[in-house]
Amino acid sequence: MFPIDVSALAFDLDGTLIDTIPDMEIAANNMLKELNLPSVNRREVEACIGAGLDYFIETLIVTCLKGKPVSSDLLSDANFIFRKEYKATIACFSTVYPGVVDTLQMLKKKKIPIACVTNKPKLYAEKTLASFNLKKFFKTVLAGDSLPRKKPDPMPLVHLAELLKIEMQRILMIGDSEVDVKAARKAGAPVFCVSYGYHGDSSLESFKPDVILSSTRDIFNHVRFINNF
């Protein structure tokens, strides 16, 4: 199977390229304080990430209410407050994971197109990437609100293949969670997972990615680049 022939890469954002938990934790606790709900810790925030912002907020509220019913009014207020707070704190305390910049620079040097495929809303995804001077590396950003469906649906990867005019099996998904693996499998794309990301209590092995990476730099040990351009 290895090396895998690759003509393009699709990177997840949170937990793969950048550790965004610090900013999300601050925004989440500011939101919860305003709603008179108990605060959460990093681990609780991390457990809610991956399936999009609406899921993140609702899961946080459910966690704080310990399974009690959540009203639509409370969710609406929480959504509004969190978005306001996160917009103010975004990229303040987040950090780019070691090896990421080197990896992106090497891919650019090899003229391999890369995309960011994230469930984060586009406003926050692009602002996060731009804050760390990473947006310049990406041919496109497909966010949680870019298309009718998001990961784990294969739509973002299918759309990317059409956009780049590259066969799906030559687009490598790099992520950190089961959401990324499911999206890639449904699309028919290979998928690698980073070991340092947000995958909760589940083991990466249980998601069955093709390769588990300790650093994005390790990508180059498992692929053969086929340049279509």
PDB file of C-alpha atoms in Angstrom:
ATOM      1  CA  MET A   1       0.000   0.000   0.000  1.00  0.00           C
ATOM      2  CA  PHE A   2       2.817   2.405   0.794  1.00  0.00           C
ATOM      3  CA  PRO A   3       3.933   4.796  -0.378  1.00  0.00           C
ATOM      4  CA  ILE A   4       0.559   6.326  -1.274  1.00  0.00           C
ATOM      5  CA  ASP A   5       0.433   8.339  -4.507  1.00  0.00           C
ATOM      6  CA  VAL A   6      -0.752  11.838  -3.552  1.00  0.00           C
ATOM      7  CA  SER A   7      -1.493  14.889  -5.711  1.00  0.00           C
ATOM      8  CA  ALA A   8      -3.163  17.116  -3.084  1.00  0.00           C
ATOM      9  CA  LEU A   9      -3.704  17.289   0.670  1.00  0.00           C
ATOM     10  CA  ALA A  10      -6.683  18.330   2.789  1.00  0.00           C
ATOM     11  CA  PHE A  11      -5.863  19.413   6.339  1.00  0.00           C
ATOM     12  CA  ASP A  12      -8.267  19.652   9.234  1.00  0.00           C
ATOM     13  CA  LEU A  13      -7.701  22.794  11.337  1.00  0.00           C
ATOM     14  CA  ASP A  14      -8.464  22.428  15.067  1.00  0.00           C
ATOM     15  CA  GLY A  15      -6.243  19.816  16.664  1.00  0.00           C
ATOM     16  CA  THR A  16      -4.321  19.181  13.445  1.00  0.00           C
ATOM     17  CA  LEU A  17      -2.696  22.445  12.370  1.00  0.00           C
ATOM     18  CA  ILE A  18      -3.386  24.638  15.390  1.00  0.00           C
ATOM     19  CA  ASP A  19      -4.184  24.082  19.067  1.00  0.00           C
ATOM     20  CA  THR A  20      -7.232  26.342  19.312  1.00  0.00           C
ATOM     21  CA  ILE A  21      -8.512  25.030  22.652  1.00  0.00           C
ATOM     22  CA  PRO A  22      -7.118  27.905  24.791  1.00  0.00           C
ATOM     23  CA  ASP A  23      -9.178  30.531  22.944  1.00  0.00           C
ATOM     24  CA  MET A  24     -12.264  28.341  22.760  1.00  0.00           C
ATOM     25  CA  GLU A  25     -12.048  27.593  26.481  1.00  0.00           C
ATOM     26  CA  ILE A  26     -11.927  31.313  27.322  1.00  0.00           C
ATOM     27  CA  ALA A  27     -14.858  32.089  25.013  1.00  0.00           C
ATOM     28  CA  ALA A  28     -16.836  29.123  26.344  1.00  0.00           C
ATOM     29  CA  ASN A  29     -16.376  30.102  29.980  1.00  0.00           C
ATOM     30  CA  ASN A  30     -17.224  33.746  29.259  1.00  0.00           C
ATOM     31  CA  MET A  31     -20.414  32.504  27.606  1.00  0.00           C
ATOM     32  CA  LEU A  32     -21.255  30.175  30.500  1.00  0.00           C
ATOM     33  CA  LYS A  33     -20.635  32.914  33.052  1.00  0.00           C
ATOM     34  CA  GLU A  34     -23.043  35.219  31.229  1.00  0.00           C
ATOM     35  CA  LEU A  35     -25.626  32.427  31.237  1.00  0.00           C
ATOM     36  CA  ASN A  36     -25.045  31.721  34.960  1.00  0.00           C
ATOM     37  CA  LEU A  37     -23.809  28.215  34.223  1.00  0.00           C
ATOM     38  CA  PRO A  38     -20.775  26.441  35.738  1.00  0.00           C
ATOM     39  CA  SER A  39     -17.410  26.729  34.023  1.00  0.00           C
ATOM     40  CA  VAL A  40     -15.719  23.948  32.048  1.00  0.00           C
ATOM     41  CA  ASN A  41     -12.106  22.825  31.796  1.00  0.00           C
ATOM     42  CA  ARG A  42      -9.902  22.154  28.774  1.00  0.00           C
ATOM     43  CA  ARG A  43     -10.734  18.454  28.660  1.00  0.00           C
ATOM     44  CA  GLU A  44     -14.472  19.170  28.590  1.00  0.00           C
ATOM     45  CA  VAL A  45     -14.005  21.741  25.814  1.00  0.00           C
ATOM     46  CA  GLU A  46     -11.819  19.341  23.832  1.00  0.00           C
ATOM     47  CA  ALA A  47     -14.469  16.607  24.031  1.00  0.00           C
ATOM     48  CA  CYS A  48     -16.975  18.864  22.250  1.00  0.00           C
ATOM     49  CA  ILE A  49     -14.797  19.820  19.267  1.00  0.00           C
ATOM     50  CA  GLY A  50     -14.954  18.312  15.805  1.00  0.00           C
ATOM     51  CA  ALA A  51     -18.540  18.261  14.568  1.00  0.00           C
ATOM     52  CA  GLY A  52     -19.082  21.997  14.055  1.00  0.00           C
ATOM     53  CA  LEU A  53     -19.873  25.050  16.153  1.00  0.00           C
ATOM     54  CA  ASP A  54     -23.570  24.344  16.779  1.00  0.00           C
ATOM     55  CA  TYR A  55     -22.713  20.875  18.100  1.00  0.00           C
ATOM     56  CA  PHE A  56     -19.886  22.328  20.187  1.00  0.00           C
ATOM     57  CA  ILE A  57     -22.129  24.885  21.899  1.00  0.00           C
ATOM     58  CA  GLU A  58     -25.049  22.512  22.466  1.00  0.00           C
ATOM     59  CA  THR A  59     -22.780  19.800  23.887  1.00  0.00           C
ATOM     60  CA  LEU A  60     -21.179  22.298  26.269  1.00  0.00           C
ATOM     61  CA  ILE A  61     -24.579  23.425  27.523  1.00  0.00           C
ATOM     62  CA  VAL A  62     -25.759  19.827  27.967  1.00  0.00           C
ATOM     63  CA  THR A  63     -22.555  19.069  29.898  1.00  0.00           C
ATOM     64  CA  CYS A  64     -23.150  22.011  32.226  1.00  0.00           C
ATOM     65  CA  LEU A  65     -26.807  21.124  32.776  1.00  0.00           C
ATOM     66  CA  LYS A  66     -25.841  17.501  33.470  1.00  0.00           C
ATOM     67  CA  GLY A  67     -28.414  16.044  31.101  1.00  0.00           C
ATOM     68  CA  LYS A  68     -31.309  18.368  31.969  1.00  0.00           C
ATOM     69  CA  PRO A  69     -33.469  19.572  29.035  1.00  0.00           C
ATOM     70  CA  VAL A  70     -31.998  22.456  27.018  1.00  0.00           C
ATOM     71  CA  SER A  71     -34.456  25.054  25.743  1.00  0.00           C
ATOM     72  CA  SER A  72     -34.201  26.503  22.245  1.00  0.00           C
ATOM     73  CA  ASP A  73     -34.034  30.003  23.780  1.00  0.00           C
ATOM     74  CA  LEU A  74     -31.023  29.027  25.889  1.00  0.00           C
ATOM     75  CA  LEU A  75     -29.269  27.546  22.856  1.00  0.00           C
ATOM     76  CA  SER A  76     -29.995  30.657  20.824  1.00  0.00           C
ATOM     77  CA  ASP A  77     -28.577  32.912  23.548  1.00  0.00           C
ATOM     78  CA  ALA A  78     -25.551  30.654  23.972  1.00  0.00           C
ATOM     79  CA  ASN A  79     -24.857  30.670  20.243  1.00  0.00           C
ATOM     80  CA  PHE A  80     -24.991  34.456  20.060  1.00  0.00           C
ATOM     81  CA  ILE A  81     -22.805  34.973  23.143  1.00  0.00           C
ATOM     82  CA  PHE A  82     -20.194  32.376  22.187  1.00  0.00           C
ATOM     83  CA  ARG A  83     -19.752  33.757  18.675  1.00  0.00           C
ATOM     84  CA  LYS A  84     -19.284  37.242  20.115  1.00  0.00           C
ATOM     85  CA  GLU A  85     -16.767  36.049  22.711  1.00  0.00           C
ATOM     86  CA  TYR A  86     -14.850  33.812  20.321  1.00  0.00           C
ATOM     87  CA  LYS A  87     -14.538  36.574  17.753  1.00  0.00           C
ATOM     88  CA  ALA A  88     -12.863  38.682  20.459  1.00  0.00           C
ATOM     89  CA  THR A  89     -10.461  35.971  21.669  1.00  0.00           C
ATOM     90  CA  ILE A  90      -9.660  34.088  18.464  1.00  0.00           C
ATOM     91  CA  ALA A  91      -5.936  33.410  17.934  1.00  0.00           C
ATOM     92  CA  CYS A  92      -5.004  35.175  21.190  1.00  0.00           C
ATOM     93  CA  PHE A  93      -3.687  32.065  22.948  1.00  0.00           C
ATOM     94  CA  SER A  94      -3.816  29.421  20.218  1.00  0.00           C
ATOM     95  CA  THR A  95      -0.546  27.947  18.957  1.00  0.00           C
ATOM     96  CA  VAL A  96       0.581  26.288  15.740  1.00  0.00           C
ATOM     97  CA  TYR A  97       1.713  22.719  16.356  1.00  0.00           C
ATOM     98  CA  PRO A  98       5.439  21.974  15.928  1.00  0.00           C
ATOM     99  CA  GLY A  99       6.334  20.907  12.408  1.00  0.00           C
ATOM    100  CA  VAL A 100       3.254  22.384  10.737  1.00  0.00           C
ATOM    101  CA  VAL A 101       4.928  25.422   9.183  1.00  0.00           C
ATOM    102  CA  ASP A 102       7.837  23.306   7.926  1.00  0.00           C
ATOM    103  CA  THR A 103       5.378  20.853   6.382  1.00  0.00           C
ATOM    104  CA  LEU A 104       3.356  23.552   4.632  1.00  0.00           C
ATOM    105  CA  GLN A 105       6.501  25.215   3.318  1.00  0.00           C
ATOM    106  CA  MET A 106       7.784  21.915   1.943  1.00  0.00           C
ATOM    107  CA  LEU A 107       4.463  21.177   0.228  1.00  0.00           C
ATOM    108  CA  LYS A 108       4.471  24.636  -1.323  1.00  0.00           C
ATOM    109  CA  LYS A 109       8.029  24.050  -2.535  1.00  0.00           C
ATOM    110  CA  LYS A 110       6.893  20.788  -4.143  1.00  0.00           C
ATOM    111  CA  LYS A 111       3.945  22.664  -5.721  1.00  0.00           C
ATOM    112  CA  ILE A 112       1.423  20.315  -4.133  1.00  0.00           C
ATOM    113  CA  PRO A 113      -1.978  22.024  -3.689  1.00  0.00           C
ATOM    114  CA  ILE A 114      -3.343  21.953  -0.161  1.00  0.00           C
ATOM    115  CA  ALA A 115      -6.750  22.812   1.257  1.00  0.00           C
ATOM    116  CA  CYS A 116      -8.090  23.357   4.742  1.00  0.00           C
ATOM    117  CA  VAL A 117     -11.206  21.239   5.249  1.00  0.00           C
ATOM    118  CA  THR A 118     -12.698  22.126   8.617  1.00  0.00           C
ATOM    119  CA  ASN A 119     -16.068  22.130  10.365  1.00  0.00           C
ATOM    120  CA  LYS A 120     -15.252  25.536  11.866  1.00  0.00           C
ATOM    121  CA  PRO A 121     -17.308  28.402  10.358  1.00  0.00           C
ATOM    122  CA  LYS A 122     -15.410  30.121   7.546  1.00  0.00           C
ATOM    123  CA  LEU A 123     -15.171  33.474   9.350  1.00  0.00           C
ATOM    124  CA  TYR A 124     -13.292  31.898  12.262  1.00  0.00           C
ATOM    125  CA  ALA A 125     -11.297  29.435  10.158  1.00  0.00           C
ATOM    126  CA  GLU A 126      -9.893  32.093   7.850  1.00  0.00           C
ATOM    127  CA  LYS A 127      -9.215  34.504  10.706  1.00  0.00           C
ATOM    128  CA  THR A 128      -7.349  31.780  12.611  1.00  0.00           C
ATOM    129  CA  LEU A 129      -5.199  30.838   9.611  1.00  0.00           C
ATOM    130  CA  ALA A 130      -4.522  34.476   8.730  1.00  0.00           C
ATOM    131  CA  SER A 131      -3.526  35.305  12.314  1.00  0.00           C
ATOM    132  CA  PHE A 132      -0.661  32.808  12.060  1.00  0.00           C
ATOM    133  CA  ASN A 133       0.234  33.752   8.475  1.00  0.00           C
ATOM    134  CA  LEU A 134      -0.859  30.311   7.252  1.00  0.00           C
ATOM    135  CA  LYS A 135      -3.720  31.235   4.918  1.00  0.00           C
ATOM    136  CA  LYS A 136      -1.249  31.899   2.084  1.00  0.00           C
ATOM    137  CA  PHE A 137      -0.438  28.183   1.890  1.00  0.00           C
ATOM    138  CA  PHE A 138      -3.989  27.051   1.118  1.00  0.00           C
ATOM    139  CA  LYS A 139      -5.572  26.935  -2.304  1.00  0.00           C
ATOM    140  CA  THR A 140      -8.987  26.964  -0.659  1.00  0.00           C
ATOM    141  CA  VAL A 141     -10.675  26.807   2.745  1.00  0.00           C
ATOM    142  CA  LEU A 142     -13.764  24.598   2.876  1.00  0.00           C
ATOM    143  CA  ALA A 143     -15.416  25.386   6.191  1.00  0.00           C
ATOM    144  CA  GLY A 144     -18.398  24.083   8.104  1.00  0.00           C
ATOM    145  CA  ASP A 145     -20.701  26.597   6.434  1.00  0.00           C
ATOM    146  CA  SER A 146     -19.166  26.513   2.931  1.00  0.00           C
ATOM    147  CA  LEU A 147     -21.396  23.688   1.677  1.00  0.00           C
ATOM    148  CA  PRO A 148     -24.789  22.175   2.603  1.00  0.00           C
ATOM    149  CA  ARG A 149     -23.075  19.343   4.488  1.00  0.00           C
ATOM    150  CA  LYS A 150     -19.847  19.064   6.471  1.00  0.00           C
ATOM    151  CA  LYS A 151     -17.604  16.277   7.791  1.00  0.00           C
ATOM    152  CA  PRO A 152     -18.220  13.400   8.468  1.00  0.00           C
ATOM    153  CA  ASP A 153     -20.220  13.730   5.252  1.00  0.00           C
ATOM    154  CA  PRO A 154     -17.907  13.283   2.245  1.00  0.00           C
ATOM    155  CA  MET A 155     -19.277  16.377   0.478  1.00  0.00           C
ATOM    156  CA  PRO A 156     -16.335  18.718   1.308  1.00  0.00           C
ATOM    157  CA  LEU A 157     -13.772  16.221  -0.017  1.00  0.00           C
ATOM    158  CA  VAL A 158     -15.870  15.414  -3.089  1.00  0.00           C
ATOM    159  CA  HIS A 159     -16.188  19.138  -3.774  1.00  0.00           C
ATOM    160  CA  LEU A 160     -12.431  19.576  -3.340  1.00  0.00           C
ATOM    161  CA  ALA A 161     -11.693  16.797  -5.838  1.00  0.00           C
ATOM    162  CA  GLU A 162     -13.972  18.494  -8.368  1.00  0.00           C
ATOM    163  CA  LEU A 163     -12.413  21.880  -7.665  1.00  0.00           C
ATOM    164  CA  LEU A 164      -8.853  20.631  -8.106  1.00  0.00           C
ATOM    165  CA  LYS A 165      -9.757  18.164 -10.884  1.00  0.00           C
ATOM    166  CA  ILE A 166      -7.872  15.429  -9.036  1.00  0.00           C
ATOM    167  CA  GLU A 167      -8.956  11.823  -8.488  1.00  0.00           C
ATOM    168  CA  MET A 168     -10.283  11.283  -4.977  1.00  0.00           C
ATOM    169  CA  GLN A 169      -7.832   8.501  -4.168  1.00  0.00           C
ATOM    170  CA  ARG A 170      -4.980  10.980  -4.707  1.00  0.00           C
ATOM    171  CA  ILE A 171      -6.276  13.502  -2.164  1.00  0.00           C
ATOM    172  CA  LEU A 172      -4.874  12.759   1.300  1.00  0.00           C
ATOM    173  CA  MET A 173      -6.939  13.840   4.316  1.00  0.00           C
ATOM    174  CA  ILE A 174      -4.920  14.790   7.397  1.00  0.00           C
ATOM    175  CA  GLY A 175      -6.942  15.068  10.604  1.00  0.00           C
ATOM    176  CA  ASP A 176      -7.127  14.156  14.262  1.00  0.00           C
ATOM    177  CA  SER A 177     -10.567  12.679  14.820  1.00  0.00           C
ATOM    178  CA  GLU A 178     -13.121  10.072  13.824  1.00  0.00           C
ATOM    179  CA  VAL A 179     -14.984  12.790  11.913  1.00  0.00           C
ATOM    180  CA  ASP A 180     -12.009  13.167   9.555  1.00  0.00           C
ATOM    181  CA  VAL A 181     -11.612   9.411   9.090  1.00  0.00           C
ATOM    182  CA  LYS A 182     -15.314   8.895   8.347  1.00  0.00           C
ATOM    183  CA  ALA A 183     -15.367  11.730   5.794  1.00  0.00           C
ATOM    184  CA  ALA A 184     -12.328  10.335   3.998  1.00  0.00           C
ATOM    185  CA  ARG A 185     -13.604   6.756   4.010  1.00  0.00           C
ATOM    186  CA  LYS A 186     -16.996   7.772   2.604  1.00  0.00           C
ATOM    187  CA  ALA A 187     -15.287   9.862  -0.082  1.00  0.00           C
ATOM    188  CA  GLY A 188     -12.799   7.137  -0.998  1.00  0.00           C
ATOM    189  CA  ALA A 189      -9.729   9.126   0.039  1.00  0.00           C
ATOM    190  CA  PRO A 190      -6.735   7.970   2.100  1.00  0.00           C
ATOM    191  CA  VAL A 191      -6.516   9.440   5.600  1.00  0.00           C
ATOM    192  CA  PHE A 192      -3.728   9.976   8.129  1.00  0.00           C
ATOM    193  CA  CYS A 193      -4.331  11.101  11.724  1.00  0.00           C
ATOM    194  CA  VAL A 194      -2.013  13.071  13.996  1.00  0.00           C
ATOM    195  CA  SER A 195      -1.516  11.599  17.450  1.00  0.00           C
ATOM    196  CA  TYR A 196      -1.521  14.930  19.317  1.00  0.00           C
ATOM    197  CA  GLY A 197      -5.007  16.142  18.372  1.00  0.00           C
ATOM    198  CA  TYR A 198      -8.481  16.134  19.899  1.00  0.00           C
ATOM    199  CA  HIS A 199      -9.842  12.616  19.834  1.00  0.00           C
ATOM    200  CA  GLY A 200     -11.294  12.451  23.320  1.00  0.00           C
ATOM    201  CA  ASP A 201     -11.144   9.166  25.203  1.00  0.00           C
ATOM    202  CA  SER A 202     -11.161   7.077  22.041  1.00  0.00           C
ATOM    203  CA  SER A 203      -7.931   5.670  20.695  1.00  0.00           C
ATOM    204  CA  LEU A 204      -6.819   6.677  17.224  1.00  0.00           C
ATOM    205  CA  GLU A 205      -6.378   3.020  16.380  1.00  0.00           C
ATOM    206  CA  SER A 206     -10.123   2.479  16.826  1.00  0.00           C
ATOM    207  CA  PHE A 207     -10.820   4.996  14.027  1.00  0.00           C
ATOM    208  CA  LYS A 208      -8.585   2.954  11.684  1.00  0.00           C
ATOM    209  CA  PRO A 209      -6.762   5.714   9.778  1.00  0.00           C
ATOM    210  CA  ASP A 210      -4.209   4.527   7.219  1.00  0.00           C
ATOM    211  CA  VAL A 211      -1.339   6.010   9.237  1.00  0.00           C
ATOM    212  CA  ILE A 212      -0.946   7.646  12.662  1.00  0.00           C
ATOM    213  CA  LEU A 213       1.553  10.527  12.629  1.00  0.00           C
ATOM    214  CA  SER A 214       3.443  11.972  15.584  1.00  0.00           C
ATOM    215  CA  SER A 215       4.170  15.066  13.461  1.00  0.00           C
ATOM    216  CA  THR A 216       2.921  16.375  10.128  1.00  0.00           C
ATOM    217  CA  ARG A 217       6.556  16.176   9.008  1.00  0.00           C
ATOM    218  CA  ASP A 218       6.113  12.390   8.948  1.00  0.00           C
ATOM    219  CA  ILE A 219       3.723  12.681   5.993  1.00  0.00           C
ATOM    220  CA  PHE A 220       6.714  12.658   3.668  1.00  0.00           C
ATOM    221  CA  ASN A 221       7.731   9.194   4.881  1.00  0.00           C
ATOM    222  CA  HIS A 222       4.506   7.620   3.638  1.00  0.00           C
ATOM    223  CA  VAL A 223       3.619   9.280   0.323  1.00  0.00           C
ATOM    224  CA  ARG A 224       4.889   9.696  -3.209  1.00  0.00           C
ATOM    225  CA  PHE A 225       3.884  13.031  -4.701  1.00  0.00           C
ATOM    226  CA  ILE A 226       2.382  13.026  -8.187  1.00  0.00           C
ATOM    227  CA  ASN A 227       2.157  16.601  -9.439  1.00  0.00           C
ATOM    228  CA  ASN A 228      -0.876  17.126 -11.688  1.00  0.00           C
ATOM    229  CA  PHE A 229      -0.069  20.739 -12.444  1.00  0.00           C
TER     230      PHE A 229
END
